[in-house]
């Protein structure tokens, strides 16, 4: 399993020197086994800070370590994000640890992209909210479950409800049963009709 695994594996001795690697490790990191053996594992890290993170986990954690994300570098000096899983074990009275290395660069960059998009969308939503609040007509926004996810100041005044009370709620949470049924019917019609006009009276508590 060690030699034929799709995961890269590296075995370290008690001094954190490399004593064995598999072929997948050679392919990922770009080192031949004969040139990586006996080197200290710190050569694989892009910075001393990442090495110290790994070292602290290796020294102070329990017998096994999982899901540790660090930046490693290949022989070519190209860096990548890696997820490490490690386990300490004893063999003939000597201490060793074995670590799997998975390239998760795509996952990390995807997370960063999503985070940046969320920040951008939040900024756009805040700008949209400022525009909506100066419009004197009541405006509200609902999600696919017909929950209020946005509204302007005029809508709050019109319903006699605060924005914090409306957001995340449905018409059944806010209005009488008879009115809620009418409003909900209009919402369902929006699933098949691109444009809808509410021609009904609104009651508030």
PDB file of C-alpha atoms in Angstrom:
ATOM      1  CA  UNK A   1       0.000   0.000   0.000  1.00  0.00           C
ATOM      2  CA  UNK A   2       2.849   2.385   0.867  1.00  0.00           C
ATOM      3  CA  UNK A   3       4.550   2.060  -2.524  1.00  0.00           C
ATOM      4  CA  UNK A   4       1.391   1.970  -4.653  1.00  0.00           C
ATOM      5  CA  UNK A   5      -0.746   4.581  -2.892  1.00  0.00           C
ATOM      6  CA  UNK A   6      -2.121   7.617  -4.718  1.00  0.00           C
ATOM      7  CA  UNK A   7      -1.071   9.645  -1.673  1.00  0.00           C
ATOM      8  CA  UNK A   8       2.482  10.833  -1.113  1.00  0.00           C
ATOM      9  CA  UNK A   9       4.070   9.313   1.991  1.00  0.00           C
ATOM     10  CA  UNK A  10       7.196  10.276   3.909  1.00  0.00           C
ATOM     11  CA  UNK A  11       8.653   8.483   6.929  1.00  0.00           C
ATOM     12  CA  UNK A  12      10.666  10.408   9.533  1.00  0.00           C
ATOM     13  CA  UNK A  13      12.902   9.257  12.348  1.00  0.00           C
ATOM     14  CA  UNK A  14      12.951  10.727  15.858  1.00  0.00           C
ATOM     15  CA  UNK A  15      15.203  13.564  14.648  1.00  0.00           C
ATOM     16  CA  UNK A  16      12.738  14.441  11.864  1.00  0.00           C
ATOM     17  CA  UNK A  17      15.074  13.258   9.152  1.00  0.00           C
ATOM     18  CA  UNK A  18      13.577  11.535   6.122  1.00  0.00           C
ATOM     19  CA  UNK A  19      14.178   7.791   6.107  1.00  0.00           C
ATOM     20  CA  UNK A  20      11.728   6.667   3.421  1.00  0.00           C
ATOM     21  CA  UNK A  21       9.349   8.012   0.755  1.00  0.00           C
ATOM     22  CA  UNK A  22       7.103   6.374  -1.804  1.00  0.00           C
ATOM     23  CA  UNK A  23       7.018   6.873  -5.567  1.00  0.00           C
ATOM     24  CA  UNK A  24       4.048   9.249  -5.365  1.00  0.00           C
ATOM     25  CA  UNK A  25       6.120  11.485  -3.104  1.00  0.00           C
ATOM     26  CA  UNK A  26       8.882  11.546  -5.708  1.00  0.00           C
ATOM     27  CA  UNK A  27       6.388  12.549  -8.386  1.00  0.00           C
ATOM     28  CA  UNK A  28       4.753  15.278  -6.304  1.00  0.00           C
ATOM     29  CA  UNK A  29       7.824  16.813  -4.714  1.00  0.00           C
ATOM     30  CA  UNK A  30      10.257  16.200  -7.583  1.00  0.00           C
ATOM     31  CA  UNK A  31      12.954  14.516  -5.468  1.00  0.00           C
ATOM     32  CA  UNK A  32      14.473  11.136  -6.193  1.00  0.00           C
ATOM     33  CA  UNK A  33      14.509   8.883  -3.170  1.00  0.00           C
ATOM     34  CA  UNK A  34      18.308   8.683  -3.099  1.00  0.00           C
ATOM     35  CA  UNK A  35      18.644  12.477  -2.897  1.00  0.00           C
ATOM     36  CA  UNK A  36      15.939  13.120  -0.278  1.00  0.00           C
ATOM     37  CA  UNK A  37      16.818  10.396   2.221  1.00  0.00           C
ATOM     38  CA  UNK A  38      18.576  11.644   5.404  1.00  0.00           C
ATOM     39  CA  UNK A  39      17.605  15.273   4.715  1.00  0.00           C
ATOM     40  CA  UNK A  40      15.760  17.096   7.476  1.00  0.00           C
ATOM     41  CA  UNK A  41      12.040  17.458   6.814  1.00  0.00           C
ATOM     42  CA  UNK A  42      12.277  21.253   7.165  1.00  0.00           C
ATOM     43  CA  UNK A  43      13.578  21.388   3.556  1.00  0.00           C
ATOM     44  CA  UNK A  44      10.019  20.676   2.403  1.00  0.00           C
ATOM     45  CA  UNK A  45       8.462  23.739   4.049  1.00  0.00           C
ATOM     46  CA  UNK A  46       8.265  27.154   2.402  1.00  0.00           C
ATOM     47  CA  UNK A  47       9.058  28.992   5.632  1.00  0.00           C
ATOM     48  CA  UNK A  48      10.184  28.410   9.182  1.00  0.00           C
ATOM     49  CA  UNK A  49       6.739  29.541  10.356  1.00  0.00           C
ATOM     50  CA  UNK A  50       5.005  26.656   8.572  1.00  0.00           C
ATOM     51  CA  UNK A  51       7.647  24.265   9.830  1.00  0.00           C
ATOM     52  CA  UNK A  52       7.069  25.440  13.408  1.00  0.00           C
ATOM     53  CA  UNK A  53       3.320  24.886  13.010  1.00  0.00           C
ATOM     54  CA  UNK A  54       3.991  21.334  11.861  1.00  0.00           C
ATOM     55  CA  UNK A  55       6.649  20.766  14.534  1.00  0.00           C
ATOM     56  CA  UNK A  56       4.338  21.895  17.322  1.00  0.00           C
ATOM     57  CA  UNK A  57       1.645  19.482  16.149  1.00  0.00           C
ATOM     58  CA  UNK A  58       4.136  16.643  15.805  1.00  0.00           C
ATOM     59  CA  UNK A  59       5.629  17.161  19.245  1.00  0.00           C
ATOM     60  CA  UNK A  60       2.644  18.131  21.375  1.00  0.00           C
ATOM     61  CA  UNK A  61      -0.304  16.451  19.677  1.00  0.00           C
ATOM     62  CA  UNK A  62      -1.567  12.974  20.380  1.00  0.00           C
ATOM     63  CA  UNK A  63      -0.406   9.869  18.554  1.00  0.00           C
ATOM     64  CA  UNK A  64      -2.082  10.912  15.298  1.00  0.00           C
ATOM     65  CA  UNK A  65      -2.483  14.299  13.582  1.00  0.00           C
ATOM     66  CA  UNK A  66      -5.048  14.958  10.873  1.00  0.00           C
ATOM     67  CA  UNK A  67      -6.040  17.744   8.511  1.00  0.00           C
ATOM     68  CA  UNK A  68      -3.003  19.984   9.047  1.00  0.00           C
ATOM     69  CA  UNK A  69      -2.767  22.563   6.227  1.00  0.00           C
ATOM     70  CA  UNK A  70       0.662  24.048   5.431  1.00  0.00           C
ATOM     71  CA  UNK A  71       2.612  25.341   2.450  1.00  0.00           C
ATOM     72  CA  UNK A  72       5.281  23.018   1.109  1.00  0.00           C
ATOM     73  CA  UNK A  73       7.763  23.466  -1.706  1.00  0.00           C
ATOM     74  CA  UNK A  74       8.979  21.109  -4.373  1.00  0.00           C
ATOM     75  CA  UNK A  75      12.581  20.591  -5.425  1.00  0.00           C
ATOM     76  CA  UNK A  76      11.916  23.146  -8.159  1.00  0.00           C
ATOM     77  CA  UNK A  77      11.004  25.688  -5.420  1.00  0.00           C
ATOM     78  CA  UNK A  78       7.388  25.755  -6.624  1.00  0.00           C
ATOM     79  CA  UNK A  79       5.176  26.005  -3.565  1.00  0.00           C
ATOM     80  CA  UNK A  80       1.768  24.456  -2.994  1.00  0.00           C
ATOM     81  CA  UNK A  81      -0.787  24.004  -0.235  1.00  0.00           C
ATOM     82  CA  UNK A  82      -0.733  20.569   1.337  1.00  0.00           C
ATOM     83  CA  UNK A  83      -2.909  18.678   3.772  1.00  0.00           C
ATOM     84  CA  UNK A  84      -0.921  16.469   6.129  1.00  0.00           C
ATOM     85  CA  UNK A  85      -2.002  13.417   8.092  1.00  0.00           C
ATOM     86  CA  UNK A  86       0.573  11.966  10.457  1.00  0.00           C
ATOM     87  CA  UNK A  87       0.960   9.097  12.868  1.00  0.00           C
ATOM     88  CA  UNK A  88       3.733   8.310  15.326  1.00  0.00           C
ATOM     89  CA  UNK A  89       4.801   4.715  15.819  1.00  0.00           C
ATOM     90  CA  UNK A  90       7.601   2.613  17.293  1.00  0.00           C
ATOM     91  CA  UNK A  91       9.674   0.011  15.457  1.00  0.00           C
ATOM     92  CA  UNK A  92      12.379  -2.079  17.161  1.00  0.00           C
ATOM     93  CA  UNK A  93      12.522   0.415  20.009  1.00  0.00           C
ATOM     94  CA  UNK A  94      12.947   3.438  17.730  1.00  0.00           C
ATOM     95  CA  UNK A  95      10.467   6.253  17.252  1.00  0.00           C
ATOM     96  CA  UNK A  96       9.179   7.126  13.779  1.00  0.00           C
ATOM     97  CA  UNK A  97       6.328   9.034  12.192  1.00  0.00           C
ATOM     98  CA  UNK A  98       4.660   8.553   8.829  1.00  0.00           C
ATOM     99  CA  UNK A  99       2.983  11.428   7.003  1.00  0.00           C
ATOM    100  CA  UNK A 100       0.700  11.534   4.011  1.00  0.00           C
ATOM    101  CA  UNK A 101       0.824  14.611   1.781  1.00  0.00           C
ATOM    102  CA  UNK A 102      -2.093  15.699  -0.376  1.00  0.00           C
ATOM    103  CA  UNK A 103      -1.952  18.677  -2.754  1.00  0.00           C
ATOM    104  CA  UNK A 104      -4.958  20.855  -1.825  1.00  0.00           C
ATOM    105  CA  UNK A 105      -3.958  24.016  -3.683  1.00  0.00           C
ATOM    106  CA  UNK A 106      -7.159  24.004  -5.727  1.00  0.00           C
ATOM    107  CA  UNK A 107      -9.270  23.637  -2.577  1.00  0.00           C
ATOM    108  CA  UNK A 108      -7.490  26.494  -0.801  1.00  0.00           C
ATOM    109  CA  UNK A 109      -7.622  28.818  -3.801  1.00  0.00           C
ATOM    110  CA  UNK A 110     -11.316  27.990  -4.259  1.00  0.00           C
ATOM    111  CA  UNK A 111     -11.990  28.900  -0.641  1.00  0.00           C
ATOM    112  CA  UNK A 112     -10.157  32.180  -1.101  1.00  0.00           C
ATOM    113  CA  UNK A 113     -12.113  32.942  -4.267  1.00  0.00           C
ATOM    114  CA  UNK A 114     -15.420  32.207  -2.539  1.00  0.00           C
ATOM    115  CA  UNK A 115     -14.412  34.351   0.432  1.00  0.00           C
ATOM    116  CA  UNK A 116     -13.497  37.266  -1.841  1.00  0.00           C
ATOM    117  CA  UNK A 117     -16.746  36.893  -3.758  1.00  0.00           C
ATOM    118  CA  UNK A 118     -18.712  36.913  -0.512  1.00  0.00           C
ATOM    119  CA  UNK A 119     -16.985  40.123   0.553  1.00  0.00           C
ATOM    120  CA  UNK A 120     -17.713  41.668  -2.845  1.00  0.00           C
ATOM    121  CA  UNK A 121     -21.349  40.553  -2.788  1.00  0.00           C
ATOM    122  CA  UNK A 122     -21.791  41.847   0.741  1.00  0.00           C
ATOM    123  CA  UNK A 123     -20.468  45.235  -0.315  1.00  0.00           C
ATOM    124  CA  UNK A 124     -22.799  45.260  -3.324  1.00  0.00           C
ATOM    125  CA  UNK A 125     -25.727  44.292  -1.114  1.00  0.00           C
ATOM    126  CA  UNK A 126     -24.933  47.125   1.293  1.00  0.00           C
ATOM    127  CA  UNK A 127     -24.778  49.569  -1.614  1.00  0.00           C
ATOM    128  CA  UNK A 128     -28.100  48.207  -2.922  1.00  0.00           C
ATOM    129  CA  UNK A 129     -29.622  48.607   0.534  1.00  0.00           C
ATOM    130  CA  UNK A 130     -28.622  52.272   0.604  1.00  0.00           C
ATOM    131  CA  UNK A 131     -30.333  52.776  -2.765  1.00  0.00           C
ATOM    132  CA  UNK A 132     -33.486  50.928  -1.680  1.00  0.00           C
ATOM    133  CA  UNK A 133     -33.794  52.917   1.529  1.00  0.00           C
ATOM    134  CA  UNK A 134     -34.109  56.227  -0.323  1.00  0.00           C
ATOM    135  CA  UNK A 135     -36.939  54.887  -2.514  1.00  0.00           C
ATOM    136  CA  UNK A 136     -40.260  55.936  -0.946  1.00  0.00           C
ATOM    137  CA  UNK A 137     -42.146  52.870  -2.259  1.00  0.00           C
ATOM    138  CA  UNK A 138     -42.197  49.658  -0.170  1.00  0.00           C
ATOM    139  CA  UNK A 139     -39.745  47.090  -1.562  1.00  0.00           C
ATOM    140  CA  UNK A 140     -38.950  43.616  -0.241  1.00  0.00           C
ATOM    141  CA  UNK A 141     -36.794  40.689  -1.351  1.00  0.00           C
ATOM    142  CA  UNK A 142     -37.535  37.018  -0.656  1.00  0.00           C
ATOM    143  CA  UNK A 143     -35.594  33.811  -1.191  1.00  0.00           C
ATOM    144  CA  UNK A 144     -36.918  30.625  -2.823  1.00  0.00           C
ATOM    145  CA  UNK A 145     -38.475  29.557   0.477  1.00  0.00           C
ATOM    146  CA  UNK A 146     -40.398  32.855   0.481  1.00  0.00           C
ATOM    147  CA  UNK A 147     -38.515  34.199   3.492  1.00  0.00           C
ATOM    148  CA  UNK A 148     -37.818  37.904   3.671  1.00  0.00           C
ATOM    149  CA  UNK A 149     -34.106  38.449   3.095  1.00  0.00           C
ATOM    150  CA  UNK A 150     -34.236  42.174   2.418  1.00  0.00           C
ATOM    151  CA  UNK A 151     -36.517  45.183   2.503  1.00  0.00           C
ATOM    152  CA  UNK A 152     -36.295  48.935   2.512  1.00  0.00           C
ATOM    153  CA  UNK A 153     -37.261  51.446   5.166  1.00  0.00           C
ATOM    154  CA  UNK A 154     -40.531  52.250   3.393  1.00  0.00           C
ATOM    155  CA  UNK A 155     -41.572  48.583   3.581  1.00  0.00           C
ATOM    156  CA  UNK A 156     -40.934  48.486   7.322  1.00  0.00           C
ATOM    157  CA  UNK A 157     -42.973  51.642   7.815  1.00  0.00           C
ATOM    158  CA  UNK A 158     -45.756  50.347   5.590  1.00  0.00           C
ATOM    159  CA  UNK A 159     -46.045  47.079   7.540  1.00  0.00           C
ATOM    160  CA  UNK A 160     -45.364  48.620  10.911  1.00  0.00           C
ATOM    161  CA  UNK A 161     -42.605  46.076  11.532  1.00  0.00           C
ATOM    162  CA  UNK A 162     -38.878  46.465  12.158  1.00  0.00           C
ATOM    163  CA  UNK A 163     -36.417  45.035   9.639  1.00  0.00           C
ATOM    164  CA  UNK A 164     -34.942  42.688  12.260  1.00  0.00           C
ATOM    165  CA  UNK A 165     -38.411  41.242  12.850  1.00  0.00           C
ATOM    166  CA  UNK A 166     -39.066  40.696   9.147  1.00  0.00           C
ATOM    167  CA  UNK A 167     -35.785  39.203   7.955  1.00  0.00           C
ATOM    168  CA  UNK A 168     -35.732  35.419   7.894  1.00  0.00           C
ATOM    169  CA  UNK A 169     -39.480  35.205   8.434  1.00  0.00           C
ATOM    170  CA  UNK A 170     -42.340  34.198   6.135  1.00  0.00           C
ATOM    171  CA  UNK A 171     -45.727  35.832   5.842  1.00  0.00           C
ATOM    172  CA  UNK A 172     -47.113  33.137   8.153  1.00  0.00           C
ATOM    173  CA  UNK A 173     -44.782  34.390  10.895  1.00  0.00           C
ATOM    174  CA  UNK A 174     -45.802  38.016  10.519  1.00  0.00           C
ATOM    175  CA  UNK A 175     -49.404  38.338   9.395  1.00  0.00           C
ATOM    176  CA  UNK A 176     -52.815  36.959  10.178  1.00  0.00           C
ATOM    177  CA  UNK A 177     -53.657  33.528   8.765  1.00  0.00           C
ATOM    178  CA  UNK A 178     -56.061  34.892   6.143  1.00  0.00           C
ATOM    179  CA  UNK A 179     -53.665  37.535   4.834  1.00  0.00           C
ATOM    180  CA  UNK A 180     -50.692  35.165   4.984  1.00  0.00           C
ATOM    181  CA  UNK A 181     -52.550  32.693   2.765  1.00  0.00           C
ATOM    182  CA  UNK A 182     -53.207  35.422   0.177  1.00  0.00           C
ATOM    183  CA  UNK A 183     -49.597  36.664   0.239  1.00  0.00           C
ATOM    184  CA  UNK A 184     -48.258  33.110   0.004  1.00  0.00           C
ATOM    185  CA  UNK A 185     -50.446  32.400  -3.027  1.00  0.00           C
ATOM    186  CA  UNK A 186     -48.968  35.466  -4.732  1.00  0.00           C
ATOM    187  CA  UNK A 187     -45.467  34.252  -3.873  1.00  0.00           C
ATOM    188  CA  UNK A 188     -46.120  30.840  -5.416  1.00  0.00           C
ATOM    189  CA  UNK A 189     -47.414  32.477  -8.596  1.00  0.00           C
ATOM    190  CA  UNK A 190     -44.034  34.183  -8.942  1.00  0.00           C
ATOM    191  CA  UNK A 191     -42.465  30.777  -9.586  1.00  0.00           C
ATOM    192  CA  UNK A 192     -44.279  30.580 -12.918  1.00  0.00           C
ATOM    193  CA  UNK A 193     -45.022  34.219 -13.692  1.00  0.00           C
ATOM    194  CA  UNK A 194     -42.019  36.555 -14.121  1.00  0.00           C
ATOM    195  CA  UNK A 195     -43.959  39.637 -13.083  1.00  0.00           C
ATOM    196  CA  UNK A 196     -46.517  39.911 -10.308  1.00  0.00           C
ATOM    197  CA  UNK A 197     -48.524  42.761  -8.862  1.00  0.00           C
ATOM    198  CA  UNK A 198     -49.788  42.707  -5.292  1.00  0.00           C
ATOM    199  CA  UNK A 199     -53.233  44.296  -5.287  1.00  0.00           C
ATOM    200  CA  UNK A 200     -54.149  43.613  -1.694  1.00  0.00           C
ATOM    201  CA  UNK A 201     -54.328  45.418   1.606  1.00  0.00           C
ATOM    202  CA  UNK A 202     -51.672  44.784   4.207  1.00  0.00           C
ATOM    203  CA  UNK A 203     -52.367  44.456   7.906  1.00  0.00           C
ATOM    204  CA  UNK A 204     -49.779  44.684  10.635  1.00  0.00           C
ATOM    205  CA  UNK A 205     -49.921  43.633  14.227  1.00  0.00           C
TER     206      UNK A 205
END
